[in-house]
Amino acid sequence: MGSNSLHVLKGINFNVEEGEMVSIMGSSGSGKSTLLNILGILDEADSGSYTLDGVPIKNLNEKLAAKYRNEFLGFVFQSFNLVNYKSALDNVALPLYYKGLKRRERMDLALHYLDKVGLADWSHHLPSELSGGQKQRVAVARALVTDPKVLLADEPTGALDSTTSYEVMELIQSINDEGKTILIVTHETDISNMTKRIVNLKDGVIIDDNSVEQVRIKQHV
C-alpha cells in the first residue's frame, strides 16, 4: 500500500492431507483470504515454501500458474462468479474449454456434473433463472468438472439463507465422502462444524488447529 507494506501472514506452518475437509476461520483481517489466495496460486508468498500434490509452487509465470490452477484446483466463491449470459451447462463446461477438450466431450462431462449436483433438468437455464442455492450448485459442479485435487471454497454459503446453506454443505460433505480434499474459508461456526478440522487464524497466525466431530446434515426425507 504505497510505501507501507502490510505483513499479513506470519510464519504459518500448515499441512493438509488428501481427503481432509478443513475450515479456515478468523475475523476480517486475520489473513484467511490471503492464505486461500496463496493456496489457490492467486498470490505468491514472499518467503517459505508451498507444495501441492508433490509439486513445488514457486516463481510461476501466469501461464504456468493458470495451468496448475486448472489441473489441481477447483474454486467456489461466495458470489458464485457465474457468466450471466451462459447457461448452467455452458458455465460448468467452461474450465474444460481451457483444457482443450472437444465440445461434445465438454458438454457430456458438464451434464454429468450438473446431474451430480441435482441440476440436470436446469442445464439450459441462465443464472438469472436460478435461485441462490441453485447457482452455488452450478458453481460447485463447475469447480469439480476438471476433477481437481483440491476444492477451495471462499465463504460458499455467505450469500445464502440457512436452509439453503445447509443443503449446499450437505452436497460438499458428500463430495468429501468420495475422497475429495476440501478447504472452506468461513466465519460461520455452524458451517465450520460441518467440516472435520477447524483452523483458527488471528493476526496472521494460526492460534489453534483441531480435528472436530463433524456435524452431519440429516438427509432430507
Short mmCIF file of C-alpha atoms in Angstrom, two decimals:
data_model
loop_
_atom_site.label_atom_id
_atom_site.label_comp_id
_atom_site.label_asym_id
_atom_site.label_seq_id
_atom_site.Cartn_x
_atom_site.Cartn_y
_atom_site.Cartn_z
CA MET A 1 0.00 0.00 0.00
CA GLY A 2 2.14 2.87 -1.29
CA SER A 3 5.37 2.88 0.69
CA ASN A 4 3.77 0.91 3.53
CA SER A 5 3.91 -2.88 3.43
CA LEU A 6 1.44 -4.95 5.40
CA HIS A 7 2.68 -8.19 6.93
CA VAL A 8 -0.41 -10.39 6.67
CA LEU A 9 0.73 -13.96 7.38
CA LYS A 10 3.46 -14.52 9.94
CA GLY A 11 5.23 -17.85 9.58
CA ILE A 12 2.33 -20.22 9.10
CA ASN A 13 3.06 -23.95 9.08
CA PHE A 14 0.05 -25.65 7.54
CA ASN A 15 -0.39 -29.11 6.10
CA VAL A 16 -3.48 -30.77 4.64
CA GLU A 17 -3.65 -34.47 3.82
CA GLU A 18 -5.51 -35.91 0.86
CA GLY A 19 -9.21 -36.42 1.62
CA GLU A 20 -9.40 -33.96 4.52
CA MET A 21 -12.22 -31.41 4.92
CA VAL A 22 -10.85 -28.33 6.68
CA SER A 23 -12.40 -25.00 7.56
CA ILE A 24 -10.28 -21.86 7.98
CA MET A 25 -11.81 -19.34 10.37
CA GLY A 26 -10.88 -15.89 11.56
CA SER A 27 -12.25 -12.38 11.79
CA SER A 28 -11.88 -9.89 8.96
CA GLY A 29 -8.20 -9.04 8.51
CA SER A 30 -6.95 -12.26 10.13
CA GLY A 31 -5.26 -13.39 6.91
CA LYS A 32 -7.62 -16.17 5.84
CA SER A 33 -8.31 -14.76 2.35
CA THR A 34 -4.57 -14.23 1.79
CA LEU A 35 -3.92 -17.82 2.85
CA LEU A 36 -6.61 -19.07 0.47
CA ASN A 37 -5.15 -16.95 -2.35
CA ILE A 38 -1.70 -18.47 -1.79
CA LEU A 39 -3.15 -21.98 -1.68
CA GLY A 40 -5.14 -21.15 -4.82
CA ILE A 41 -2.00 -19.93 -6.67
CA LEU A 42 -3.60 -16.48 -6.99
CA ASP A 43 -0.92 -14.87 -4.80
CA GLU A 44 2.62 -15.98 -4.01
CA ALA A 45 4.14 -15.91 -0.54
CA ASP A 46 7.24 -13.71 -0.08
CA SER A 47 9.09 -16.49 1.72
CA GLY A 48 8.72 -20.11 2.69
CA SER A 49 7.55 -22.99 0.50
CA TYR A 50 4.26 -24.35 -0.78
CA THR A 51 3.97 -27.86 -2.21
CA LEU A 52 0.77 -29.02 -3.91
CA ASP A 53 0.43 -32.72 -4.72
CA GLY A 54 4.21 -33.03 -4.61
CA VAL A 55 4.78 -30.06 -6.94
CA PRO A 56 6.66 -27.02 -5.54
CA ILE A 57 4.65 -23.87 -6.30
CA LYS A 58 7.30 -21.18 -6.76
CA ASN A 59 8.17 -18.41 -9.26
CA LEU A 60 5.45 -19.44 -11.70
CA ASN A 61 4.68 -17.26 -14.70
CA GLU A 62 0.98 -16.59 -15.22
CA LYS A 63 0.65 -19.23 -17.93
CA LEU A 64 2.07 -21.97 -15.70
CA ALA A 65 0.12 -20.70 -12.68
CA ALA A 66 -3.10 -20.92 -14.74
CA LYS A 67 -2.17 -24.42 -15.89
CA TYR A 68 -1.61 -25.59 -12.30
CA ARG A 69 -4.80 -23.92 -11.09
CA ASN A 70 -6.79 -25.68 -13.80
CA GLU A 71 -5.07 -29.00 -13.14
CA PHE A 72 -5.07 -29.09 -9.33
CA LEU A 73 -7.76 -26.75 -8.03
CA GLY A 74 -11.47 -26.08 -8.11
CA PHE A 75 -12.82 -22.78 -6.79
CA VAL A 76 -16.20 -21.92 -5.25
CA PHE A 77 -16.91 -18.29 -4.31
CA GLN A 78 -19.48 -16.51 -2.15
CA SER A 79 -20.75 -14.54 -5.16
CA PHE A 80 -20.93 -17.66 -7.41
CA ASN A 81 -18.94 -15.93 -10.23
CA LEU A 82 -21.11 -17.42 -12.97
CA VAL A 83 -21.14 -15.98 -16.51
CA ASN A 84 -24.61 -14.39 -16.68
CA TYR A 85 -25.22 -14.81 -20.42
CA LYS A 86 -24.24 -18.50 -20.47
CA SER A 87 -26.48 -21.43 -19.50
CA ALA A 88 -25.77 -23.54 -16.43
CA LEU A 89 -24.35 -26.22 -18.75
CA ASP A 90 -22.02 -23.76 -20.51
CA ASN A 91 -20.86 -22.36 -17.17
CA VAL A 92 -19.91 -25.82 -15.93
CA ALA A 93 -18.20 -26.69 -19.22
CA LEU A 94 -16.07 -23.51 -19.28
CA PRO A 95 -12.95 -24.85 -17.45
CA LEU A 96 -12.85 -27.77 -19.90
CA TYR A 97 -12.52 -25.34 -22.80
CA TYR A 98 -9.18 -24.24 -21.36
CA LYS A 99 -8.14 -27.89 -21.14
CA GLY A 100 -8.65 -28.22 -24.89
CA LEU A 101 -11.46 -30.80 -24.79
CA LYS A 102 -13.76 -31.10 -27.81
CA ARG A 103 -17.20 -29.54 -27.45
CA ARG A 104 -19.12 -32.83 -27.32
CA GLU A 105 -16.86 -34.14 -24.57
CA ARG A 106 -17.14 -30.85 -22.66
CA MET A 107 -20.93 -30.94 -22.77
CA ASP A 108 -21.17 -34.61 -21.75
CA LEU A 109 -18.88 -34.05 -18.75
CA ALA A 110 -20.66 -30.83 -17.76
CA LEU A 111 -24.05 -32.57 -17.85
CA HIS A 112 -22.66 -35.42 -15.73
CA TYR A 113 -21.55 -32.96 -13.03
CA LEU A 114 -24.79 -30.96 -13.20
CA ASP A 115 -26.61 -34.24 -12.64
CA LYS A 116 -24.27 -34.94 -9.71
CA VAL A 117 -25.39 -31.70 -8.01
CA GLY A 118 -29.06 -32.38 -8.84
CA LEU A 119 -29.49 -29.82 -11.62
CA ALA A 120 -29.52 -31.82 -14.87
CA ASP A 121 -33.06 -30.57 -15.56
CA TRP A 122 -31.87 -26.95 -15.25
CA SER A 123 -28.94 -27.27 -17.65
CA HIS A 124 -30.26 -24.77 -20.23
CA HIS A 125 -31.35 -22.12 -17.72
CA LEU A 126 -29.41 -18.88 -17.30
CA PRO A 127 -28.08 -17.89 -13.85
CA SER A 128 -30.81 -15.20 -13.63
CA GLU A 129 -33.40 -18.01 -13.73
CA LEU A 130 -31.83 -19.90 -10.82
CA SER A 131 -32.12 -19.47 -7.05
CA GLY A 132 -29.06 -18.67 -4.94
CA GLY A 133 -28.73 -22.30 -3.88
CA GLN A 134 -29.01 -23.50 -7.47
CA LYS A 135 -26.36 -21.01 -8.59
CA GLN A 136 -23.99 -22.29 -5.91
CA ARG A 137 -24.65 -25.87 -7.02
CA VAL A 138 -23.73 -24.86 -10.58
CA ALA A 139 -20.57 -23.26 -9.18
CA VAL A 140 -19.73 -26.48 -7.31
CA ALA A 141 -20.29 -28.53 -10.49
CA ARG A 142 -18.01 -26.14 -12.40
CA ALA A 143 -15.33 -26.48 -9.69
CA LEU A 144 -15.50 -30.29 -9.89
CA VAL A 145 -15.68 -30.76 -13.66
CA THR A 146 -11.88 -30.86 -14.11
CA ASP A 147 -11.60 -33.43 -11.28
CA PRO A 148 -9.26 -31.23 -9.21
CA LYS A 149 -7.10 -32.48 -6.35
CA VAL A 150 -8.42 -29.79 -4.00
CA LEU A 151 -11.68 -27.84 -3.77
CA LEU A 152 -11.20 -24.32 -2.34
CA ALA A 153 -14.40 -22.64 -1.17
CA ASP A 154 -14.37 -18.99 -0.04
CA GLU A 155 -17.46 -18.31 2.11
CA PRO A 156 -19.53 -20.66 -0.11
CA THR A 157 -22.67 -20.14 1.98
CA GLY A 158 -22.17 -16.43 2.69
CA ALA A 159 -24.87 -15.27 0.26
CA LEU A 160 -27.40 -17.98 1.17
CA ASP A 161 -30.10 -18.37 3.83
CA SER A 162 -29.51 -21.01 6.49
CA THR A 163 -31.68 -23.74 4.92
CA THR A 164 -30.00 -23.34 1.55
CA SER A 165 -26.58 -23.12 3.25
CA TYR A 166 -27.15 -26.50 4.85
CA GLU A 167 -28.22 -28.01 1.51
CA VAL A 168 -25.02 -26.75 -0.13
CA MET A 169 -22.94 -28.04 2.79
CA GLU A 170 -24.67 -31.42 2.53
CA LEU A 171 -23.55 -31.52 -1.11
CA ILE A 172 -19.98 -30.52 -0.16
CA GLN A 173 -19.91 -33.21 2.56
CA SER A 174 -20.99 -35.85 0.03
CA ILE A 175 -18.17 -34.73 -2.31
CA ASN A 176 -15.69 -35.08 0.57
CA ASP A 177 -17.14 -38.54 1.32
CA GLU A 178 -15.96 -39.54 -2.17
CA GLY A 179 -12.40 -38.63 -1.17
CA LYS A 180 -12.06 -35.06 -2.44
CA THR A 181 -9.85 -32.73 -0.37
CA ILE A 182 -11.81 -29.60 0.59
CA LEU A 183 -10.82 -26.31 2.26
CA ILE A 184 -13.53 -23.86 3.27
CA VAL A 185 -12.99 -20.29 4.44
CA THR A 186 -15.90 -19.27 6.64
CA HIS A 187 -16.70 -17.03 9.59
CA GLU A 188 -19.80 -19.06 10.50
CA THR A 189 -19.32 -21.53 13.36
CA ASP A 190 -22.19 -23.79 12.29
CA ILE A 191 -20.60 -24.15 8.83
CA SER A 192 -17.14 -24.89 10.25
CA ASN A 193 -18.66 -27.56 12.50
CA MET A 194 -19.76 -29.39 9.35
CA THR A 195 -16.09 -29.90 8.41
CA LYS A 196 -13.68 -32.32 10.09
CA ARG A 197 -10.95 -29.90 11.17
CA ILE A 198 -11.07 -26.23 12.17
CA VAL A 199 -8.07 -23.92 11.78
CA ASN A 200 -8.37 -20.54 13.52
CA LEU A 201 -6.34 -17.58 12.27
CA LYS A 202 -5.76 -14.39 14.22
CA ASP A 203 -3.49 -11.54 13.08
CA GLY A 204 -1.78 -13.78 10.54
CA VAL A 205 -1.01 -16.61 12.96
CA ILE A 206 -2.71 -19.99 13.47
CA ILE A 207 -3.94 -19.86 17.07
CA ASP A 208 -5.50 -23.32 17.06
CA ASP A 209 -5.93 -26.25 14.71
CA ASN A 210 -8.20 -29.05 15.89
CA SER A 211 -9.93 -32.09 14.49
CA VAL A 212 -13.63 -31.97 15.38
CA GLU A 213 -16.58 -34.34 15.47
CA GLN A 214 -18.20 -33.49 12.15
CA VAL A 215 -21.83 -32.37 12.27
CA ARG A 216 -23.59 -34.34 9.55
CA ILE A 217 -26.61 -32.80 7.90
CA LYS A 218 -29.57 -35.11 8.18
CA GLN A 219 -30.74 -36.42 4.83
CA HIS A 220 -33.93 -34.68 3.79
CA VAL A 221 -36.80 -37.13 3.74
#
